[in-house]
Amino acid sequence: MDASNKSKTATLTVGNKNYDFPVKSGTVGPDVIDISSLYNQAGVFTYDPGFMATASCESKITYIDGDAGILRYRGYPIEQIAEGGDFLETCYLLLYGELPTKAQKEDFDRRVTMHTMVHEQMARFFQGFRRDAHPMAVMVASVGALAAFYHDSTDINDPHQRMVASMRMIAKVPTLAAMAYKYTIGQPFMYPKNSLDYASNFMHMCFAVPCEEYKVNPVLARALDRIFILHADHEQNASTSTVRGAGSSGANPFACIAAGIACLWGPAHGGANEAALQMLSEIGSVDNIPEFIKEVKDKNSRVKLMGFGHRVYKNYDPRAKLMQKTCHEVLKETGHQNDPVLKVAMELEKIALSDEYFISRKLYPNVDFYSGITLKALGFPTSMFTVLFAVARTVGWISQWSEMINEPNYKIARPRQLYTGQAERQYVQLDKRK
Ligand code: ACO
């Protein structure tokens, strides 16, 4: 195949015939070959399980350059947003495409805040779960259940109603997440408090109890807000592609987000920070690191350095740098700066970054390396780590869903396959089968 960037066409030879396909360029990033007419022209499909080299859609929301360690929301570097902005501003940016003015920001914050309560009937819905249910299972079910409350009022083809659904989602998912937590520990649900900002309100709903005054620590709330910013979107990752896939049939958006939560739950996606924290705790002391690294490098051991490596980032994950900084701030504030787990993490990172095994494979810390330690210090149990990820990613999912619905010619996601099962054979009646 000859992909010539100058002529902006790519030529594919199948048998002895040549077929030309348009090459499309984005604003930045690799060109793509538009092979949508391939089957009609040449009668063959392409084969790319896991989407290793396939762009599933066009998007204007998030850009990643994994080799350079770049992540941008709507063109703005993640470092600048995390330092200068807050999570609701990030939500506005992802949803609307531009940073809000002061008045727009105030209005947006107010609109999200006004939607944080969930229908009182939802509290009863929770009573059906076992107390030991995993909070992610509860999230899949309860966010999906919101479809039952907001179905008739959600016309997905109306941009205004799409935005109302988006606001509801961003506002209510933290309330449900806090309820999922409270339910498992047997404490009463705490209603949202409109006087608090987004992250502070979430901490209040998780950690306050009705019989005592709870004062949110602003340093910790700011840290949580930054964690939300870092996880807000990550272009066409598995859960986002799931949301787009579910939404491509025109399904209810709350049900689509529930599908995204289900996908995020898997250990290869949202569950890695829990594994990284467990690994650091098991290593226990800096003295045990050389032995652990030896095990990681041993081909037969199957031990991995959790929180290292990424399918897209072949450089330092920019979110990991920010997460490391946040981690230090949180541990200082909570008086855990001498936490042995942090010491192990820092030493492990130093050793791994200078070790030939990791350098040659371009294995760098990812966002999960420090997020587990940070979330634990904030007071969250490990079972809630992925739930917090879901709270933050909701805005990314809903922005990507809305962008797709807004496309005039969007199509149902319907991949093809390479069939390797039986060719045609004849049905045999039950009494004649051997
Ligand atoms: N520790 C040790 N070796 C590793 C690691 C690791 N964490 N990650 C990759 N490698 C090695 C592989 O064994 C392989 O070595 P080889 O070439 O000698 O066979 C080489 O590096 C390439 O690895 P792949 O698995 O092909 O890389 P891929 O891009 O498919 O995997 C993944 C990415 C799944 C994230 C992997 O790096 C990993 O399992 N990391 C640990 C889990 C983790 O931290 N996941 C969180 C990702 S971030 C997120 O989801 C928010």
Short mmCIF file of C-alpha atoms and ligand atoms in Angstrom, two decimals:
data_model
loop_
_atom_site.label_atom_id
_atom_site.label_comp_id
_atom_site.label_asym_id
_atom_site.label_seq_id
_atom_site.Cartn_x
_atom_site.Cartn_y
_atom_site.Cartn_z
CA MET A 1 0.00 0.00 0.00
CA ASP A 2 1.35 3.40 -0.89
CA ALA A 3 0.16 6.16 1.40
CA SER A 4 1.30 9.38 -0.20
CA ASN A 5 0.68 12.39 1.96
CA LYS A 6 1.29 14.81 -0.92
CA SER A 7 -1.56 13.57 -3.09
CA LYS A 8 -3.63 12.81 0.03
CA THR A 9 -4.64 9.44 -1.29
CA ALA A 10 -3.56 5.94 -0.34
CA THR A 11 -3.49 3.11 -2.84
CA LEU A 12 -4.31 -0.41 -1.78
CA THR A 13 -3.59 -3.33 -4.05
CA VAL A 14 -5.92 -6.31 -3.68
CA GLY A 15 -5.06 -9.10 -6.10
CA ASN A 16 -4.01 -7.29 -9.24
CA LYS A 17 -6.27 -4.28 -8.80
CA ASN A 18 -5.43 -0.91 -7.25
CA TYR A 19 -7.91 1.09 -5.18
CA ASP A 20 -7.46 4.70 -4.12
CA PHE A 21 -8.67 6.01 -0.78
CA PRO A 22 -8.70 9.57 0.54
CA VAL A 23 -6.20 10.44 3.27
CA LYS A 24 -7.63 12.83 5.87
CA SER A 25 -5.55 15.12 8.07
CA GLY A 26 -6.42 16.29 11.56
CA THR A 27 -5.17 19.54 13.07
CA VAL A 28 -2.36 17.57 14.76
CA GLY A 29 -1.54 13.88 14.93
CA PRO A 30 -1.20 11.16 12.30
CA ASP A 31 -3.24 11.23 9.07
CA VAL A 32 -5.95 8.62 8.61
CA ILE A 33 -6.87 6.62 5.52
CA ASP A 34 -10.61 6.71 4.94
CA ILE A 35 -11.39 3.12 3.98
CA SER A 36 -15.17 3.35 4.46
CA SER A 37 -15.73 2.53 0.75
CA LEU A 38 -13.28 -0.40 0.80
CA TYR A 39 -15.88 -3.17 0.92
CA ASN A 40 -18.01 -1.62 -1.81
CA GLN A 41 -14.98 -1.14 -4.02
CA ALA A 42 -12.86 -4.20 -3.34
CA GLY A 43 -15.14 -6.63 -1.46
CA VAL A 44 -12.75 -7.00 1.52
CA PHE A 45 -12.75 -5.77 5.11
CA THR A 46 -9.85 -4.51 7.22
CA TYR A 47 -8.88 -6.47 10.34
CA ASP A 48 -7.75 -4.64 13.49
CA PRO A 49 -8.94 -6.18 16.78
CA GLY A 50 -8.29 -3.84 19.70
CA PHE A 51 -8.23 -0.84 17.31
CA MET A 52 -4.41 -0.82 17.22
CA ALA A 53 -4.33 1.47 14.17
CA THR A 54 -7.97 2.37 13.60
CA ALA A 55 -9.58 5.73 14.28
CA SER A 56 -13.18 4.96 15.25
CA CYS A 57 -14.45 8.52 14.86
CA GLU A 58 -13.59 12.16 14.26
CA SER A 59 -13.41 14.25 17.45
CA LYS A 60 -12.54 17.79 18.52
CA ILE A 61 -12.40 17.16 22.26
CA THR A 62 -9.16 15.59 23.51
CA TYR A 63 -5.75 15.09 21.92
CA ILE A 64 -3.02 12.74 23.13
CA ASP A 65 0.48 12.38 21.73
CA GLY A 66 1.71 9.31 23.58
CA ASP A 67 5.30 9.53 22.31
CA ALA A 68 5.68 13.14 23.42
CA GLY A 69 3.68 12.71 26.66
CA ILE A 70 1.07 15.30 25.65
CA LEU A 71 -2.57 15.49 26.79
CA ARG A 72 -4.78 18.42 25.82
CA TYR A 73 -8.46 19.14 26.42
CA ARG A 74 -9.86 21.28 23.57
CA GLY A 75 -6.26 22.32 22.79
CA TYR A 76 -5.30 23.35 26.33
CA PRO A 77 -2.41 21.40 27.94
CA ILE A 78 -3.57 19.36 30.93
CA GLU A 79 -0.83 20.93 33.08
CA GLN A 80 -2.27 24.43 32.55
CA ILE A 81 -5.84 23.37 33.24
CA ALA A 82 -4.87 21.41 36.37
CA GLU A 83 -2.82 24.31 37.74
CA GLY A 84 -5.14 27.18 36.82
CA GLY A 85 -8.67 25.81 36.58
CA ASP A 86 -11.15 23.74 38.49
CA PHE A 87 -13.17 20.66 37.60
CA LEU A 88 -16.42 22.41 36.69
CA GLU A 89 -14.52 24.77 34.41
CA THR A 90 -13.01 21.64 32.81
CA CYS A 91 -16.53 20.24 32.40
CA TYR A 92 -17.65 23.45 30.68
CA LEU A 93 -14.61 23.35 28.40
CA LEU A 94 -15.18 19.72 27.42
CA LEU A 95 -18.90 20.20 26.83
CA TYR A 96 -18.91 23.59 25.08
CA GLY A 97 -15.44 23.65 23.51
CA GLU A 98 -14.32 26.97 25.03
CA LEU A 99 -13.29 28.22 28.46
CA PRO A 100 -16.20 30.02 30.16
CA THR A 101 -16.25 33.72 30.94
CA LYS A 102 -16.71 34.59 34.62
CA ALA A 103 -20.47 34.99 34.15
CA GLN A 104 -20.74 31.75 32.15
CA LYS A 105 -18.77 29.90 34.82
CA GLU A 106 -21.01 31.18 37.62
CA ASP A 107 -24.11 30.21 35.67
CA PHE A 108 -22.72 26.76 34.84
CA ASP A 109 -21.68 26.07 38.45
CA ARG A 110 -25.12 27.12 39.62
CA ARG A 111 -26.90 24.92 37.07
CA VAL A 112 -24.83 21.84 38.03
CA THR A 113 -25.33 22.54 41.72
CA MET A 114 -29.13 22.77 41.25
CA HIS A 115 -29.18 19.23 39.84
CA THR A 116 -27.19 17.39 42.51
CA MET A 117 -30.15 15.84 44.35
CA VAL A 118 -31.50 12.53 43.10
CA HIS A 119 -35.16 11.48 43.14
CA GLU A 120 -36.10 10.37 46.66
CA GLN A 121 -37.22 7.07 45.15
CA MET A 122 -33.55 6.31 44.40
CA ALA A 123 -32.86 5.85 48.11
CA ARG A 124 -35.38 3.00 48.14
CA PHE A 125 -33.81 1.56 45.03
CA PHE A 126 -30.54 1.23 46.97
CA GLN A 127 -32.20 -0.90 49.66
CA GLY A 128 -32.35 -3.78 47.17
CA PHE A 129 -28.57 -4.19 47.11
CA ARG A 130 -26.63 -6.42 49.47
CA ARG A 131 -24.60 -4.35 51.93
CA ASP A 132 -21.38 -5.95 50.66
CA ALA A 133 -22.12 -5.15 46.99
CA HIS A 134 -19.15 -3.66 45.16
CA PRO A 135 -19.82 0.08 44.71
CA MET A 136 -19.06 -0.21 40.97
CA ALA A 137 -21.88 -2.77 40.63
CA VAL A 138 -24.13 -0.32 42.47
CA MET A 139 -22.99 2.48 40.14
CA VAL A 140 -23.76 0.51 36.97
CA ALA A 141 -27.25 -0.22 38.28
CA SER A 142 -28.10 3.15 39.83
CA VAL A 143 -26.83 5.31 36.94
CA GLY A 144 -28.67 2.99 34.52
CA ALA A 145 -31.77 3.40 36.70
CA LEU A 146 -31.69 7.17 36.10
CA ALA A 147 -32.87 6.32 32.57
CA ALA A 148 -36.13 5.26 34.16
CA PHE A 149 -36.52 8.72 35.73
CA TYR A 150 -35.50 10.79 32.72
CA HIS A 151 -36.54 8.90 29.63
CA ASP A 152 -39.53 10.76 28.21
CA SER A 153 -37.89 14.12 28.95
CA THR A 154 -34.71 13.25 27.05
CA ASP A 155 -35.03 13.89 23.32
CA ILE A 156 -31.43 13.25 22.25
CA ASN A 157 -31.90 15.12 18.97
CA ASP A 158 -32.64 18.37 20.81
CA PRO A 159 -29.31 20.06 21.76
CA HIS A 160 -30.95 21.78 24.74
CA GLN A 161 -32.26 18.51 26.16
CA ARG A 162 -28.88 16.89 25.54
CA MET A 163 -27.25 19.62 27.61
CA VAL A 164 -29.84 19.21 30.39
CA ALA A 165 -29.13 15.47 30.45
CA SER A 166 -25.39 16.23 30.56
CA MET A 167 -25.84 18.60 33.53
CA ARG A 168 -27.94 16.03 35.34
CA MET A 169 -25.30 13.39 34.78
CA ILE A 170 -22.36 15.53 35.98
CA ALA A 171 -24.39 16.63 39.00
CA LYS A 172 -26.01 13.34 40.04
CA VAL A 173 -23.23 10.79 39.47
CA PRO A 174 -21.24 12.06 42.52
CA THR A 175 -24.42 11.89 44.64
CA LEU A 176 -24.98 8.27 43.60
CA ALA A 177 -21.28 7.47 44.13
CA ALA A 178 -21.41 8.85 47.68
CA MET A 179 -24.65 6.92 48.30
CA ALA A 180 -22.97 3.72 47.07
CA TYR A 181 -20.19 4.31 49.61
CA LYS A 182 -22.49 5.18 52.50
CA TYR A 183 -24.65 2.15 51.78
CA THR A 184 -21.73 -0.29 52.03
CA ILE A 185 -20.59 1.15 55.38
CA GLY A 186 -24.12 1.31 56.78
CA GLN A 187 -24.25 5.07 57.31
CA PRO A 188 -27.18 7.33 56.36
CA PHE A 189 -27.07 9.06 52.99
CA MET A 190 -25.99 12.70 53.19
CA TYR A 191 -27.89 15.14 51.00
CA PRO A 192 -25.80 17.40 48.75
CA LYS A 193 -24.95 20.84 50.13
CA ASN A 194 -25.39 23.66 47.63
CA SER A 195 -23.04 26.02 49.46
CA LEU A 196 -20.07 23.77 48.71
CA ASP A 197 -18.02 23.48 45.53
CA TYR A 198 -18.12 20.24 43.51
CA ALA A 199 -15.23 18.37 45.19
CA SER A 200 -16.04 19.67 48.69
CA ASN A 201 -19.66 18.61 48.27
CA PHE A 202 -18.53 15.14 47.23
CA MET A 203 -16.28 14.83 50.30
CA HIS A 204 -19.13 16.06 52.47
CA MET A 205 -21.54 13.47 51.04
CA CYS A 206 -18.93 10.73 51.59
CA PHE A 207 -17.46 11.62 54.96
CA ALA A 208 -20.02 13.67 56.91
CA VAL A 209 -22.57 12.13 59.26
CA PRO A 210 -25.82 13.84 60.32
CA CYS A 211 -24.90 13.94 64.02
CA GLU A 212 -21.72 16.00 63.64
CA GLU A 213 -20.45 19.14 61.92
CA TYR A 214 -18.08 18.20 59.09
CA LYS A 215 -15.60 20.79 57.88
CA VAL A 216 -14.11 20.09 54.47
CA ASN A 217 -10.34 20.54 54.38
CA PRO A 218 -9.77 22.94 51.44
CA VAL A 219 -6.31 21.50 50.62
CA LEU A 220 -7.77 18.01 50.31
CA ALA A 221 -10.81 19.25 48.36
CA ARG A 222 -8.51 21.04 45.91
CA ALA A 223 -6.47 17.85 45.53
CA LEU A 224 -9.61 15.83 44.80
CA ASP A 225 -10.75 18.48 42.32
CA ARG A 226 -7.40 18.15 40.51
CA ILE A 227 -7.72 14.35 40.45
CA PHE A 228 -11.13 14.83 38.79
CA ILE A 229 -9.56 17.16 36.20
CA LEU A 230 -6.82 14.64 35.38
CA HIS A 231 -9.37 11.88 34.76
CA ALA A 232 -12.02 13.95 32.97
CA ASP A 233 -11.37 12.68 29.44
CA HIS A 234 -8.87 10.58 27.54
CA GLU A 235 -10.12 10.48 23.93
CA GLN A 236 -11.30 7.13 22.53
CA ASN A 237 -10.39 4.81 25.45
CA ALA A 238 -12.33 1.58 26.05
CA SER A 239 -15.11 3.03 28.23
CA THR A 240 -15.59 6.11 26.04
CA SER A 241 -15.78 3.91 22.95
CA THR A 242 -18.34 1.80 24.82
CA VAL A 243 -20.46 4.90 25.54
CA ARG A 244 -20.23 5.97 21.89
CA GLY A 245 -21.08 2.44 20.75
CA ALA A 246 -24.11 2.21 23.04
CA GLY A 247 -25.23 5.72 22.10
CA SER A 248 -24.86 5.08 18.37
CA SER A 249 -28.16 3.18 18.39
CA GLY A 250 -29.94 6.23 19.81
CA ALA A 251 -30.17 4.73 23.32
CA ASN A 252 -30.98 6.74 26.45
CA PRO A 253 -27.83 8.64 27.58
CA PHE A 254 -28.09 7.53 31.22
CA ALA A 255 -28.11 3.91 30.04
CA CYS A 256 -25.09 4.68 27.81
CA ILE A 257 -23.11 6.09 30.75
CA ALA A 258 -23.99 2.98 32.77
CA ALA A 259 -22.40 0.95 29.94
CA GLY A 260 -19.27 3.11 30.19
CA ILE A 261 -19.10 2.51 33.95
CA ALA A 262 -19.31 -1.25 33.35
CA CYS A 263 -16.36 -1.09 30.96
CA LEU A 264 -14.32 1.12 33.29
CA TRP A 265 -14.70 -1.42 36.11
CA GLY A 266 -12.25 -3.88 34.50
CA PRO A 267 -8.71 -4.14 35.97
CA ALA A 268 -7.09 -3.35 32.61
CA HIS A 269 -8.84 0.04 32.60
CA GLY A 270 -9.96 1.71 35.82
CA GLY A 271 -8.79 -0.87 38.33
CA ALA A 272 -5.01 -0.41 38.05
CA ASN A 273 -4.55 2.17 40.84
CA GLU A 274 -5.88 -0.34 43.35
CA ALA A 275 -3.33 -2.90 42.08
CA ALA A 276 -0.50 -0.33 42.24
CA LEU A 277 -1.29 0.52 45.86
CA GLN A 278 -1.44 -3.15 46.78
CA MET A 279 1.91 -3.76 45.08
CA LEU A 280 3.58 -0.88 46.96
CA SER A 281 2.17 -2.12 50.28
CA GLU A 282 3.38 -5.65 49.58
CA ILE A 283 6.91 -4.44 48.77
CA GLY A 284 6.68 -2.72 52.14
CA SER A 285 10.19 -1.31 52.40
CA VAL A 286 12.82 0.28 50.17
CA ASP A 287 15.16 -2.64 50.98
CA ASN A 288 12.84 -5.07 49.18
CA ILE A 289 12.84 -3.12 45.90
CA PRO A 290 15.86 -4.77 44.18
CA GLU A 291 14.36 -8.23 44.73
CA PHE A 292 11.00 -7.02 43.38
CA ILE A 293 12.57 -5.45 40.28
CA LYS A 294 14.40 -8.72 39.65
CA GLU A 295 11.08 -10.53 39.72
CA VAL A 296 9.47 -8.01 37.33
CA LYS A 297 12.31 -8.52 34.84
CA ASP A 298 12.09 -12.30 35.05
CA LYS A 299 10.14 -13.43 31.97
CA ASN A 300 8.71 -16.44 33.82
CA SER A 301 7.37 -14.54 36.83
CA ARG A 302 4.43 -12.67 35.20
CA VAL A 303 4.93 -9.97 37.86
CA LYS A 304 4.39 -6.45 36.49
CA LEU A 305 5.31 -3.10 37.88
CA MET A 306 1.76 -1.83 38.33
CA GLY A 307 1.27 1.85 37.53
CA PHE A 308 3.97 1.64 34.86
CA GLY A 309 3.46 1.40 31.10
CA HIS A 310 0.58 2.51 28.92
CA ARG A 311 -0.83 1.52 25.54
CA VAL A 312 -0.62 5.09 24.26
CA TYR A 313 1.99 6.87 26.41
CA LYS A 314 5.49 5.77 25.50
CA ASN A 315 6.80 8.66 27.58
CA TYR A 316 6.04 10.03 31.06
CA ASP A 317 2.23 10.19 31.37
CA PRO A 318 1.68 13.94 31.92
CA ARG A 319 -1.07 13.12 34.42
CA ALA A 320 1.41 11.09 36.49
CA LYS A 321 3.62 14.15 37.08
CA LEU A 322 0.64 16.15 38.31
CA MET A 323 -0.59 13.22 40.37
CA GLN A 324 2.82 12.90 42.02
CA LYS A 325 2.66 16.59 43.03
CA THR A 326 -0.90 16.19 44.32
CA CYS A 327 0.15 13.10 46.26
CA HIS A 328 2.89 15.04 48.07
CA GLU A 329 0.46 17.87 48.90
CA VAL A 330 -2.13 15.46 50.32
CA LEU A 331 0.35 13.45 52.39
CA LYS A 332 1.86 16.65 53.80
CA GLU A 333 -1.58 17.94 54.76
CA THR A 334 -2.62 14.66 56.37
CA GLY A 335 0.72 14.25 58.15
CA HIS A 336 1.66 11.14 56.17
CA GLN A 337 4.73 12.50 54.39
CA ASN A 338 6.82 9.76 55.96
CA ASP A 339 4.41 7.07 54.85
CA PRO A 340 6.56 4.03 53.97
CA VAL A 341 4.38 3.38 50.90
CA LEU A 342 5.27 6.82 49.50
CA LYS A 343 8.96 6.18 50.17
CA VAL A 344 8.74 2.86 48.32
CA ALA A 345 6.92 4.54 45.41
CA MET A 346 9.52 7.29 45.02
CA GLU A 347 12.49 4.95 45.23
CA LEU A 348 10.84 2.43 42.90
CA GLU A 349 10.18 5.16 40.35
CA LYS A 350 13.79 6.38 40.58
CA ILE A 351 15.23 2.90 40.09
CA ALA A 352 12.83 1.94 37.30
CA LEU A 353 13.48 5.15 35.34
CA SER A 354 17.22 4.40 35.26
CA ASP A 355 16.92 0.68 34.54
CA GLU A 356 17.63 -0.57 31.01
CA TYR A 357 14.61 -2.96 31.07
CA PHE A 358 12.15 -0.10 31.53
CA ILE A 359 14.03 2.43 29.39
CA SER A 360 14.26 0.14 26.34
CA ARG A 361 10.54 -0.71 26.58
CA LYS A 362 9.55 2.93 27.12
CA LEU A 363 7.84 2.10 30.40
CA TYR A 364 7.11 5.22 32.43
CA PRO A 365 4.84 5.86 35.42
CA ASN A 366 1.19 6.25 34.45
CA VAL A 367 -1.52 8.16 36.32
CA ASP A 368 -2.25 5.17 38.53
CA PHE A 369 1.20 4.96 40.10
CA TYR A 370 0.48 7.73 42.62
CA SER A 371 -3.31 7.96 42.54
CA GLY A 372 -3.93 4.97 44.84
CA ILE A 373 -1.70 6.39 47.60
CA THR A 374 -3.38 9.78 47.21
CA LEU A 375 -6.94 8.47 47.32
CA LYS A 376 -6.15 6.33 50.35
CA ALA A 377 -4.72 9.36 52.16
CA LEU A 378 -7.89 11.29 51.27
CA GLY A 379 -9.81 8.63 53.20
CA PHE A 380 -11.31 6.53 50.41
CA PRO A 381 -11.26 2.72 50.63
CA THR A 382 -9.79 0.89 47.63
CA SER A 383 -13.22 -0.30 46.46
CA MET A 384 -14.09 3.37 45.81
CA PHE A 385 -11.04 4.17 43.63
CA THR A 386 -12.68 3.20 40.34
CA VAL A 387 -15.90 4.89 41.42
CA LEU A 388 -14.00 8.18 41.76
CA PHE A 389 -12.61 7.61 38.28
CA ALA A 390 -16.20 7.16 37.02
CA VAL A 391 -17.31 10.40 38.71
CA ALA A 392 -14.54 12.29 36.90
CA ARG A 393 -14.90 10.54 33.53
CA THR A 394 -18.68 11.10 33.33
CA VAL A 395 -18.11 14.50 31.71
CA GLY A 396 -15.76 12.99 29.12
CA TRP A 397 -18.26 10.26 28.28
CA ILE A 398 -21.17 12.65 27.96
CA SER A 399 -19.18 15.19 25.91
CA GLN A 400 -18.09 12.49 23.48
CA TRP A 401 -21.63 11.08 23.30
CA SER A 402 -23.05 14.52 22.58
CA GLU A 403 -20.42 15.23 19.94
CA MET A 404 -21.37 11.99 18.20
CA ILE A 405 -25.12 12.70 18.27
CA ASN A 406 -24.42 16.18 16.89
CA GLU A 407 -22.72 14.70 13.81
CA PRO A 408 -25.27 15.03 10.97
CA ASN A 409 -24.33 11.64 9.48
CA TYR A 410 -23.47 9.56 12.53
CA LYS A 411 -24.02 5.85 12.03
CA ILE A 412 -24.70 2.94 14.34
CA ALA A 413 -21.38 1.36 15.38
CA ARG A 414 -21.41 -1.95 13.58
CA PRO A 415 -17.97 -3.56 13.13
CA ARG A 416 -17.38 -6.37 10.65
CA GLN A 417 -15.62 -9.64 11.43
CA LEU A 418 -13.28 -12.30 10.12
CA TYR A 419 -15.49 -15.38 10.38
CA THR A 420 -13.55 -18.58 11.19
CA GLY A 421 -16.45 -20.83 12.28
CA GLN A 422 -18.13 -23.62 10.30
CA ALA A 423 -19.05 -22.99 6.70
CA GLU A 424 -22.59 -24.07 5.68
CA ARG A 425 -23.70 -27.52 6.87
CA GLN A 426 -27.05 -29.30 6.96
CA TYR A 427 -29.31 -29.47 10.01
CA VAL A 428 -29.76 -33.01 11.43
CA GLN A 429 -32.97 -33.98 13.27
CA LEU A 430 -32.48 -34.80 16.99
CA ASP A 431 -33.34 -38.51 16.62
CA LYS A 432 -30.82 -38.89 13.78
CA ARG A 433 -27.85 -37.32 15.61
CA LYS A 434 -25.08 -39.60 16.89
N1 ACO B 1 5.95 -3.96 34.19
C1 ACO B 1 6.90 -4.73 33.60
N2 ACO B 1 6.96 -4.94 32.27
C2 ACO B 1 6.03 -4.34 31.51
C3 ACO B 1 5.03 -3.51 32.06
C4 ACO B 1 5.01 -3.33 33.45
N3 ACO B 1 4.09 -2.57 34.04
N4 ACO B 1 4.23 -3.04 31.06
C5 ACO B 1 4.73 -3.57 29.93
N5 ACO B 1 5.81 -4.34 30.20
C6 ACO B 1 6.67 -5.04 29.22
C7 ACO B 1 5.97 -6.25 28.62
O1 ACO B 1 6.22 -7.42 29.37
C8 ACO B 1 6.59 -6.29 27.24
O2 ACO B 1 7.89 -6.83 27.39
P1 ACO B 1 8.55 -7.75 26.20
O3 ACO B 1 8.64 -6.82 25.01
O4 ACO B 1 9.85 -8.19 26.75
O5 ACO B 1 7.57 -8.87 25.96
C9 ACO B 1 6.76 -4.82 26.86
O6 ACO B 1 6.87 -4.13 28.12
C10 ACO B 1 5.56 -4.24 26.08
O7 ACO B 1 4.38 -4.49 26.83
P2 ACO B 1 2.91 -4.61 26.23
O8 ACO B 1 2.07 -5.41 27.18
O9 ACO B 1 2.97 -5.06 24.81
O10 ACO B 1 2.43 -3.12 26.24
P3 ACO B 1 0.95 -2.61 26.08
O11 ACO B 1 1.06 -1.24 25.53
O12 ACO B 1 0.09 -3.56 25.35
O13 ACO B 1 0.43 -2.61 27.61
C11 ACO B 1 -0.34 -1.91 29.71
C12 ACO B 1 0.07 -1.49 28.30
C13 ACO B 1 -1.48 -2.95 29.65
C14 ACO B 1 -0.88 -0.68 30.45
C15 ACO B 1 0.88 -2.49 30.45
O14 ACO B 1 1.95 -1.57 30.43
C16 ACO B 1 0.56 -2.89 31.90
O15 ACO B 1 0.02 -3.97 32.11
N6 ACO B 1 0.90 -2.02 32.90
C17 ACO B 1 0.61 -2.29 34.28
C18 ACO B 1 -0.87 -2.04 34.57
C19 ACO B 1 -1.20 -0.57 34.64
O16 ACO B 1 -0.54 0.22 35.30
N7 ACO B 1 -2.30 -0.19 33.95
C20 ACO B 1 -2.80 1.18 33.98
C21 ACO B 1 -2.80 1.81 32.64
S1 ACO B 1 -3.29 3.51 32.78
C22 ACO B 1 -4.98 3.54 32.86
O17 ACO B 1 -5.66 2.63 32.44
C23 ACO B 1 -5.66 4.73 33.46
#
